[in-house]
Amino acid sequence: MKILLTGGTGYIGSHTAIELIKQGYEVEIMDNLFNSKITVLDKIEEITGVKPKFYEVDLLDKEGMRKMFEEGKYELVIHFAGLKAVGESVEKPLKYYENNVGGTINLLECMKEFGVHKIIFSSSATVYGDQGVSELTEEMQTGVGITNPYGETKHVIEEILKDVAEADPKFEATILRYFNPVGTHESGLIGEDPNDIPNNLMPIIMKVSTGEIEKLKVYGDDYDTVDGTGVRDYIHVVDLAKGHVAAVKKMQPGISIYNLGTGKGTSVLEMIKAFEEASGKKLPYEIVGRRAGDLAEIYANPSKAERELGWKTEKTVEDAMRDTIKYLDYCASK
Ligand code: WQD
């Protein structure tokens, strides 16, 4: 099966490309390289022996996408491409709606024109908004209390996929709601390497450990959690990538929705401790005020993916920290 990965040189896309190639799938990658580097293709080749065909195309370049689909003759699209900086989305909502929603409409129109009926969409736990409980399950109502335009775009795209599935009986869409991806490939050759200023905890911890950022700001220690700091479900990116392979194997008509998480919550202070144990050095941090829009504690109920996809996480936060240190050492050696 020939699969197109939009945003495939990104953090999750590149790890997914590796797992798909290992399973014998033919993978092609489309990316605008706004928040990733083309050298990732060489790393994918170093790890798998295969260098995926690459198209430098933007989601808003519909003609460029049409040419790619004309050549590609794909059977399935995994749609990672999108802007994902929560803070920036608050400042620039139109940029996020145009790129994420408008770009996805372009993609879906190309799929329709060229007879591609299967899509796996990279969604996010952020679509749950504030459910008032910590453990999140797929049948919960989404789109209520989402605190940023980035999360709204993910919700709107989910709704678009549901409506397209209603209108087209041949359409098969699987929505994967990620929790908090962390870690790197065990080779240490690829990892989270954003071009933009990171918002997420792990890339910031990585930059604090290399000295690029002076210290980590812990956003609040007065939540009703195990130690007062925010609790999230940190899933190893390789487990996440394998979740996509499991989804590829179980595509079906209509809409399928799955949480991809560990089912376990870890606090910010526990993440700091895990990183310090893996790195053998103290991580400078200070407790500051809460970040607007943050919830106290959220984690996945991943039982539906286990039941229907035969997938569950195998790696731990400690594995993610170990692999991240290996990646940092590799980056420092270049
Ligand atoms: C995690 C925890 C922070 C940074 C976001 C998106 C979500 C998904 C994952 C894409 C929280 C704390 C963080 C820092 C801190 N992204 N923190 N200091 O907010 O759970 O989710 O990323 O799909 O859509 O909303 O992730 O990594 O920003 O924060 O204390 O410098 O770390 O308060 O408790 P979040 P995060």
Tab-separated table of N, CA and C in Angstrom, residues 181-314:
chain	number	residue	atom	x	y	z
A	181	PRO	N	3.012	13.683	23.174
A	181	PRO	CA	4.120	12.903	22.612
A	181	PRO	C	5.469	13.364	23.154
A	182	VAL	N	6.317	12.412	23.530
A	182	VAL	CA	7.671	12.711	24.028
A	182	VAL	C	8.622	11.613	23.550
A	183	GLY	N	9.918	11.858	23.726
A	183	GLY	CA	10.903	10.825	23.399
A	183	GLY	C	11.379	10.929	21.959
A	184	THR	N	12.237	9.987	21.590
A	184	THR	CA	12.841	9.965	20.254
A	184	THR	C	13.090	8.514	19.858
A	185	HIS	N	13.407	8.325	18.583
A	185	HIS	CA	13.770	6.991	18.100
A	185	HIS	C	14.988	6.482	18.878
A	186	GLU	N	15.032	5.183	19.123
A	186	GLU	CA	16.095	4.625	19.985
A	186	GLU	C	17.502	4.855	19.414
A	187	SER	N	17.561	5.093	18.089
A	187	SER	CA	18.880	5.336	17.480
A	187	SER	C	19.475	6.666	17.945
A	188	GLY	N	18.599	7.556	18.412
A	188	GLY	CA	19.076	8.893	18.804
A	188	GLY	C	19.333	9.785	17.604
A	189	LEU	N	18.980	9.306	16.394
A	189	LEU	CA	19.283	10.087	15.179
A	189	LEU	C	18.214	11.133	14.870
A	190	ILE	N	16.990	10.856	15.295
A	190	ILE	CA	15.924	11.857	15.040
A	190	ILE	C	15.183	12.112	16.333
A	191	GLY	N	14.599	13.309	16.423
A	191	GLY	CA	13.839	13.635	17.636
A	191	GLY	C	13.070	14.908	17.401
A	192	GLU	N	12.530	15.459	18.476
A	192	GLU	CA	11.774	16.701	18.334
A	192	GLU	C	12.773	17.824	18.118
A	193	ASP	N	12.682	18.460	16.955
A	193	ASP	CA	13.673	19.481	16.607
A	193	ASP	C	12.971	20.629	15.895
A	194	PRO	N	12.080	21.328	16.650
A	194	PRO	CA	11.254	22.361	15.994
A	194	PRO	C	12.081	23.565	15.575
A	195	ASN	N	11.670	24.186	14.487
A	195	ASN	CA	12.325	25.436	14.076
A	195	ASN	C	11.806	26.604	14.920
A	196	ASP	N	10.547	26.410	15.371
A	196	ASP	CA	9.964	27.562	16.088
A	196	ASP	C	10.290	27.470	17.581
A	197	ILE	N	9.884	28.478	18.341
A	197	ILE	CA	10.122	28.455	19.793
A	197	ILE	C	9.112	27.480	20.390
A	198	PRO	N	9.606	26.443	21.112
A	198	PRO	CA	8.674	25.422	21.590
A	198	PRO	C	7.758	25.930	22.703
A	199	ASN	N	6.584	25.369	22.751
A	199	ASN	CA	5.651	25.652	23.857
A	199	ASN	C	5.620	24.479	24.820
A	200	ASN	N	5.874	23.280	24.247
A	200	ASN	CA	5.633	22.074	25.035
A	200	ASN	C	6.746	21.812	26.044
A	201	LEU	N	6.370	21.054	27.081
A	201	LEU	CA	7.277	20.811	28.200
A	201	LEU	C	8.585	20.165	27.780
A	202	MET	N	8.510	19.074	26.994
A	202	MET	CA	9.734	18.317	26.709
A	202	MET	C	10.746	19.094	25.867
A	203	PRO	N	10.358	19.727	24.762
A	203	PRO	CA	11.364	20.494	24.012
A	203	PRO	C	11.969	21.636	24.845
A	204	ILE	N	11.187	22.154	25.786
A	204	ILE	CA	11.745	23.205	26.658
A	204	ILE	C	12.736	22.587	27.644
A	205	ILE	N	12.382	21.426	28.212
A	205	ILE	CA	13.341	20.732	29.090
A	205	ILE	C	14.632	20.465	28.327
A	206	MET	N	14.480	20.051	27.051
A	206	MET	CA	15.678	19.767	26.236
A	206	MET	C	16.539	21.014	26.065
A	207	LYS	N	15.898	22.156	25.835
A	207	LYS	CA	16.652	23.405	25.639
A	207	LYS	C	17.238	23.928	26.945
A	208	VAL	N	16.581	23.620	28.070
A	208	VAL	CA	17.169	23.991	29.373
A	208	VAL	C	18.405	23.127	29.618
A	209	SER	N	18.318	21.873	29.239
A	209	SER	CA	19.463	20.971	29.508
A	209	SER	C	20.673	21.345	28.656
A	210	THR	N	20.436	21.933	27.466
A	210	THR	CA	21.588	22.332	26.635
A	210	THR	C	22.029	23.767	26.946
A	211	GLY	N	21.271	24.441	27.817
A	211	GLY	CA	21.654	25.806	28.183
A	211	GLY	C	21.057	26.875	27.285
A	212	GLU	N	20.318	26.452	26.221
A	212	GLU	CA	19.692	27.468	25.340
A	212	GLU	C	18.657	28.289	26.116
A	213	ILE	N	18.007	27.623	27.057
A	213	ILE	CA	17.062	28.325	27.941
A	213	ILE	C	17.630	28.206	29.355
A	214	GLU	N	17.603	29.317	30.099
A	214	GLU	CA	18.289	29.353	31.413
A	214	GLU	C	17.663	28.369	32.406
A	215	LYS	N	16.328	28.429	32.547
A	215	LYS	CA	15.683	27.489	33.479
A	215	LYS	C	14.237	27.243	33.053
A	216	LEU	N	13.723	26.123	33.518
A	216	LEU	CA	12.340	25.758	33.198
A	216	LEU	C	11.395	26.519	34.129
A	217	LYS	N	10.371	27.096	33.563
A	217	LYS	CA	9.319	27.710	34.385
A	217	LYS	C	8.224	26.671	34.580
A	218	VAL	N	7.994	26.299	35.822
A	218	VAL	CA	6.926	25.328	36.100
A	218	VAL	C	5.642	26.123	36.323
A	219	TYR	N	4.685	25.917	35.437
A	219	TYR	CA	3.482	26.757	35.459
A	219	TYR	C	2.497	26.305	36.544
A	220	GLY	N	2.808	26.670	37.764
A	220	GLY	CA	1.874	26.430	38.866
A	220	GLY	C	2.154	25.145	39.625
A	221	ASP	N	2.080	25.261	40.954
A	221	ASP	CA	2.219	24.037	41.793
A	221	ASP	C	1.082	24.005	42.817
A	222	ASP	N	-0.034	24.655	42.428
A	222	ASP	CA	-1.181	24.705	43.363
A	222	ASP	C	-2.416	24.043	42.768
A	223	TYR	N	-2.164	23.087	41.835
A	223	TYR	CA	-3.299	22.318	41.296
A	223	TYR	C	-3.645	21.175	42.241
A	224	ASP	N	-4.833	20.662	42.128
A	224	ASP	CA	-5.256	19.529	42.957
A	224	ASP	C	-4.749	18.230	42.314
A	225	THR	N	-3.412	18.072	42.357
A	225	THR	CA	-2.783	16.877	41.745
A	225	THR	C	-1.783	16.290	42.740
A	226	VAL	N	-1.128	15.222	42.312
A	226	VAL	CA	-0.236	14.462	43.210
A	226	VAL	C	0.785	15.373	43.898
A	227	ASP	N	1.314	16.355	43.199
A	227	ASP	CA	2.304	17.243	43.836
A	227	ASP	C	2.020	18.721	43.527
A	228	GLY	N	0.839	18.990	43.055
A	228	GLY	CA	0.429	20.378	42.799
A	228	GLY	C	0.743	20.860	41.396
A	229	THR	N	1.599	20.104	40.653
A	229	THR	CA	1.909	20.554	39.280
A	229	THR	C	1.037	19.795	38.282
A	230	GLY	N	0.990	20.313	37.059
A	230	GLY	CA	0.105	19.757	36.032
A	230	GLY	C	0.440	18.312	35.696
A	231	VAL	N	-0.603	17.531	35.479
A	231	VAL	CA	-0.442	16.106	35.146
A	231	VAL	C	-0.948	15.862	33.729
A	232	ARG	N	-0.122	15.172	32.915
A	232	ARG	CA	-0.478	14.863	31.538
A	232	ARG	C	-0.116	13.416	31.214
A	233	ASP	N	-0.582	12.950	30.071
A	233	ASP	CA	-0.335	11.581	29.620
A	233	ASP	C	0.755	11.632	28.552
A	234	TYR	N	1.985	11.342	28.975
A	234	TYR	CA	3.132	11.465	28.072
A	234	TYR	C	3.373	10.131	27.368
A	235	ILE	N	3.165	10.140	26.053
A	235	ILE	CA	3.265	8.912	25.266
A	235	ILE	C	4.525	8.955	24.426
A	236	HIS	N	5.308	7.861	24.451
A	236	HIS	CA	6.537	7.785	23.665
A	236	HIS	C	6.176	7.878	22.181
A	237	VAL	N	6.914	8.685	21.452
A	237	VAL	CA	6.576	8.955	20.043
A	237	VAL	C	6.645	7.684	19.194
A	238	VAL	N	7.465	6.713	19.587
A	238	VAL	CA	7.521	5.454	18.827
A	238	VAL	C	6.249	4.633	19.070
A	239	ASP	N	5.744	4.642	20.290
A	239	ASP	CA	4.441	3.997	20.549
A	239	ASP	C	3.348	4.687	19.734
A	240	LEU	N	3.430	6.015	19.690
A	240	LEU	CA	2.447	6.794	18.926
A	240	LEU	C	2.527	6.417	17.444
A	241	ALA	N	3.738	6.321	16.938
A	241	ALA	CA	3.929	5.958	15.519
A	241	ALA	C	3.354	4.567	15.243
A	242	LYS	N	3.572	3.652	16.168
A	242	LYS	CA	3.050	2.291	15.987
A	242	LYS	C	1.516	2.285	16.049
A	243	GLY	N	0.964	3.246	16.766
A	243	GLY	CA	-0.501	3.373	16.795
A	243	GLY	C	-1.037	3.711	15.411
A	244	HIS	N	-0.267	4.481	14.636
A	244	HIS	CA	-0.684	4.821	13.266
A	244	HIS	C	-0.625	3.592	12.372
A	245	VAL	N	0.397	2.767	12.569
A	245	VAL	CA	0.499	1.535	11.768
A	245	VAL	C	-0.690	0.625	12.077
A	246	ALA	N	-1.026	0.540	13.346
A	246	ALA	CA	-2.186	-0.285	13.746
A	246	ALA	C	-3.469	0.254	13.114
A	247	ALA	N	-3.568	1.585	13.032
A	247	ALA	CA	-4.767	2.203	12.438
A	247	ALA	C	-4.819	1.934	10.931
A	248	VAL	N	-3.669	1.984	10.262
A	248	VAL	CA	-3.620	1.706	8.812
A	248	VAL	C	-4.182	0.317	8.526
A	249	LYS	N	-3.861	-0.617	9.431
A	249	LYS	CA	-4.277	-2.009	9.205
A	249	LYS	C	-5.759	-2.240	9.467
A	250	LYS	N	-6.406	-1.310	10.130
A	250	LYS	CA	-7.802	-1.510	10.534
A	250	LYS	C	-8.739	-0.426	9.991
A	251	MET	N	-8.406	0.156	8.820
A	251	MET	CA	-9.276	1.183	8.259
A	251	MET	C	-10.641	0.582	7.918
A	252	GLN	N	-11.699	1.387	8.113
A	252	GLN	CA	-13.039	0.911	7.777
A	252	GLN	C	-13.905	2.076	7.344
A	253	PRO	N	-14.978	1.839	6.603
A	253	PRO	CA	-15.819	2.946	6.133
A	253	PRO	C	-16.372	3.759	7.307
A	254	GLY	N	-16.554	5.045	7.093
A	254	GLY	CA	-17.090	5.918	8.146
A	254	GLY	C	-15.975	6.499	8.993
A	255	ILE	N	-16.369	6.871	10.200
A	255	ILE	CA	-15.434	7.568	11.106
A	255	ILE	C	-15.060	6.643	12.257
A	256	SER	N	-13.755	6.513	12.520
A	256	SER	CA	-13.287	5.777	13.701
A	256	SER	C	-12.428	6.737	14.517
A	257	ILE	N	-12.629	6.737	15.833
A	257	ILE	CA	-11.914	7.700	16.691
A	257	ILE	C	-11.212	6.956	17.821
A	258	TYR	N	-9.912	7.255	18.029
A	258	TYR	CA	-9.159	6.571	19.081
A	258	TYR	C	-8.262	7.534	19.850
A	259	ASN	N	-8.236	7.373	21.166
A	259	ASN	CA	-7.227	8.033	22.008
A	259	ASN	C	-5.919	7.269	21.868
A	260	LEU	N	-4.831	7.996	21.654
A	260	LEU	CA	-3.514	7.348	21.708
A	260	LEU	C	-2.753	7.942	22.892
A	261	GLY	N	-2.769	7.196	23.977
A	261	GLY	CA	-2.096	7.617	25.206
A	261	GLY	C	-1.728	6.390	26.016
A	262	THR	N	-1.042	6.638	27.125
A	262	THR	CA	-0.612	5.507	27.980
A	262	THR	C	-1.703	5.098	28.964
A	263	GLY	N	-2.602	6.071	29.267
A	263	GLY	CA	-3.597	5.820	30.313
A	263	GLY	C	-3.073	6.177	31.699
A	264	LYS	N	-1.844	6.744	31.712
A	264	LYS	CA	-1.208	7.083	33.002
A	264	LYS	C	-0.821	8.558	33.005
A	265	GLY	N	-1.015	9.219	34.146
A	265	GLY	CA	-0.649	10.636	34.257
A	265	GLY	C	0.697	10.797	34.930
A	266	THR	N	1.439	11.795	34.478
A	266	THR	CA	2.742	12.121	35.086
A	266	THR	C	2.780	13.633	35.313
A	267	SER	N	3.271	14.050	36.473
A	267	SER	CA	3.297	15.492	36.786
A	267	SER	C	4.558	16.150	36.226
A	268	VAL	N	4.554	17.462	36.204
A	268	VAL	CA	5.716	18.204	35.703
A	268	VAL	C	6.936	17.883	36.569
A	269	LEU	N	6.748	17.906	37.887
A	269	LEU	CA	7.892	17.614	38.771
A	269	LEU	C	8.387	16.180	38.574
A	270	GLU	N	7.471	15.260	38.311
A	270	GLU	CA	7.883	13.864	38.043
A	270	GLU	C	8.653	13.784	36.716
A	271	MET	N	8.274	14.600	35.744
A	271	MET	CA	9.003	14.625	34.461
A	271	MET	C	10.402	15.205	34.677
A	272	ILE	N	10.488	16.241	35.480
A	272	ILE	CA	11.804	16.832	35.776
A	272	ILE	C	12.690	15.791	36.450
A	273	LYS	N	12.125	15.084	37.429
A	273	LYS	CA	12.894	14.054	38.161
A	273	LYS	C	13.357	12.951	37.215
A	274	ALA	N	12.457	12.541	36.326
A	274	ALA	CA	12.807	11.467	35.376
A	274	ALA	C	13.923	11.927	34.445
A	275	PHE	N	13.869	13.178	34.015
A	275	PHE	CA	14.925	13.686	33.127
A	275	PHE	C	16.250	13.769	33.889
A	276	GLU	N	16.200	14.245	35.138
A	276	GLU	CA	17.440	14.359	35.935
A	276	GLU	C	18.064	12.982	36.157
A	277	GLU	N	17.213	11.989	36.417
A	277	GLU	CA	17.752	10.632	36.644
A	277	GLU	C	18.385	10.093	35.360
A	278	ALA	N	17.752	10.386	34.222
A	278	ALA	CA	18.291	9.870	32.947
A	278	ALA	C	19.557	10.611	32.538
A	279	SER	N	19.605	11.910	32.854
A	279	SER	CA	20.753	12.721	32.392
A	279	SER	C	21.872	12.756	33.430
A	280	GLY	N	21.523	12.457	34.673
A	280	GLY	CA	22.540	12.510	35.727
A	280	GLY	C	22.896	13.924	36.137
A	281	LYS	N	22.061	14.905	35.690
A	281	LYS	CA	22.362	16.279	36.133
A	281	LYS	C	21.065	17.003	36.512
A	282	LYS	N	21.223	17.973	37.401
A	282	LYS	CA	20.068	18.739	37.886
A	282	LYS	C	19.534	19.615	36.773
A	283	LEU	N	18.213	19.775	36.757
A	283	LEU	CA	17.581	20.649	35.763
A	283	LEU	C	17.097	21.902	36.490
A	284	PRO	N	17.650	23.069	36.171
A	284	PRO	CA	17.220	24.295	36.862
A	284	PRO	C	15.773	24.648	36.527
A	285	TYR	N	14.979	24.908	37.565
A	285	TYR	CA	13.590	25.320	37.304
A	285	TYR	C	13.111	26.226	38.423
A	286	GLU	N	12.047	26.939	38.127
A	286	GLU	CA	11.395	27.743	39.178
A	286	GLU	C	9.884	27.625	39.015
A	287	ILE	N	9.207	27.662	40.126
A	287	ILE	CA	7.749	27.603	40.108
A	287	ILE	C	7.228	29.015	39.830
A	288	VAL	N	6.393	29.152	38.822
A	288	VAL	CA	5.797	30.459	38.520
A	288	VAL	C	4.276	30.284	38.521
A	289	GLY	N	3.561	31.305	38.093
A	289	GLY	CA	2.092	31.230	38.107
A	289	GLY	C	1.557	30.264	37.056
A	290	ARG	N	0.312	29.917	37.182
A	290	ARG	CA	-0.337	29.024	36.214
A	290	ARG	C	-0.343	29.637	34.818
A	291	ARG	N	-0.340	28.790	33.790
A	291	ARG	CA	-0.452	29.263	32.400
A	291	ARG	C	-1.933	29.284	32.034
A	292	ALA	N	-2.367	30.377	31.423
A	292	ALA	CA	-3.795	30.493	31.052
A	292	ALA	C	-4.199	29.320	30.160
A	293	GLY	N	-5.352	28.750	30.460
A	293	GLY	CA	-5.887	27.678	29.600
A	293	GLY	C	-5.470	26.289	30.033
A	294	ASP	N	-4.494	26.188	30.946
A	294	ASP	CA	-4.038	24.860	31.372
A	294	ASP	C	-5.085	24.184	32.246
A	295	LEU	N	-5.194	22.874	32.069
A	295	LEU	CA	-6.023	22.069	32.969
A	295	LEU	C	-5.115	21.414	33.994
A	296	ALA	N	-5.686	20.979	35.109
A	296	ALA	CA	-4.864	20.378	36.174
A	296	ALA	C	-4.331	19.012	35.752
A	297	GLU	N	-5.273	18.150	35.362
A	297	GLU	CA	-4.863	16.752	35.130
A	297	GLU	C	-5.698	16.158	34.010
A	298	ILE	N	-5.038	15.647	32.965
A	298	ILE	CA	-5.754	14.894	31.928
A	298	ILE	C	-4.884	13.723	31.472
A	299	TYR	N	-5.566	12.613	31.228
A	299	TYR	CA	-4.878	11.461	30.650
A	299	TYR	C	-5.891	10.610	29.890
A	300	ALA	N	-5.388	9.740	29.030
A	300	ALA	CA	-6.259	8.964	28.139
A	300	ALA	C	-6.853	7.755	28.837
A	301	ASN	N	-8.039	7.374	28.418
A	301	ASN	CA	-8.480	5.989	28.579
A	301	ASN	C	-8.212	5.360	27.205
A	302	PRO	N	-7.166	4.543	27.075
A	302	PRO	CA	-6.757	4.032	25.755
A	302	PRO	C	-7.350	2.657	25.425
A	303	SER	N	-8.379	2.262	26.202
A	303	SER	CA	-8.863	0.876	26.050
A	303	SER	C	-9.516	0.602	24.696
A	304	LYS	N	-10.094	1.634	24.066
A	304	LYS	CA	-10.748	1.395	22.761
A	304	LYS	C	-9.706	1.043	21.691
A	305	ALA	N	-8.577	1.728	21.701
A	305	ALA	CA	-7.515	1.413	20.717
A	305	ALA	C	-6.958	0.014	20.979
A	306	GLU	N	-6.860	-0.338	22.250
A	306	GLU	CA	-6.361	-1.687	22.549
A	306	GLU	C	-7.354	-2.735	22.052
A	307	ARG	N	-8.636	-2.467	22.301
A	307	ARG	CA	-9.688	-3.437	21.942
A	307	ARG	C	-9.833	-3.559	20.428
A	308	GLU	N	-9.861	-2.408	19.728
A	308	GLU	CA	-10.199	-2.444	18.301
A	308	GLU	C	-8.986	-2.435	17.371
A	309	LEU	N	-7.882	-1.881	17.828
A	309	LEU	CA	-6.688	-1.823	16.964
A	309	LEU	C	-5.622	-2.823	17.395
A	310	GLY	N	-5.833	-3.395	18.569
A	310	GLY	CA	-4.814	-4.327	19.075
A	310	GLY	C	-3.526	-3.605	19.403
A	311	TRP	N	-3.659	-2.319	19.813
A	311	TRP	CA	-2.496	-1.476	20.098
A	311	TRP	C	-2.554	-0.989	21.530
A	312	LYS	N	-1.382	-0.975	22.184
A	312	LYS	CA	-1.241	-0.247	23.450
A	312	LYS	C	0.224	0.146	23.603
A	313	THR	N	0.442	1.114	24.478
A	313	THR	CA	1.822	1.595	24.628
A	313	THR	C	2.675	0.536	25.319
A	314	GLU	N	3.960	0.536	24.971
A	314	GLU	CA	4.903	-0.411	25.589
A	314	GLU	C	6.036	0.312	26.318
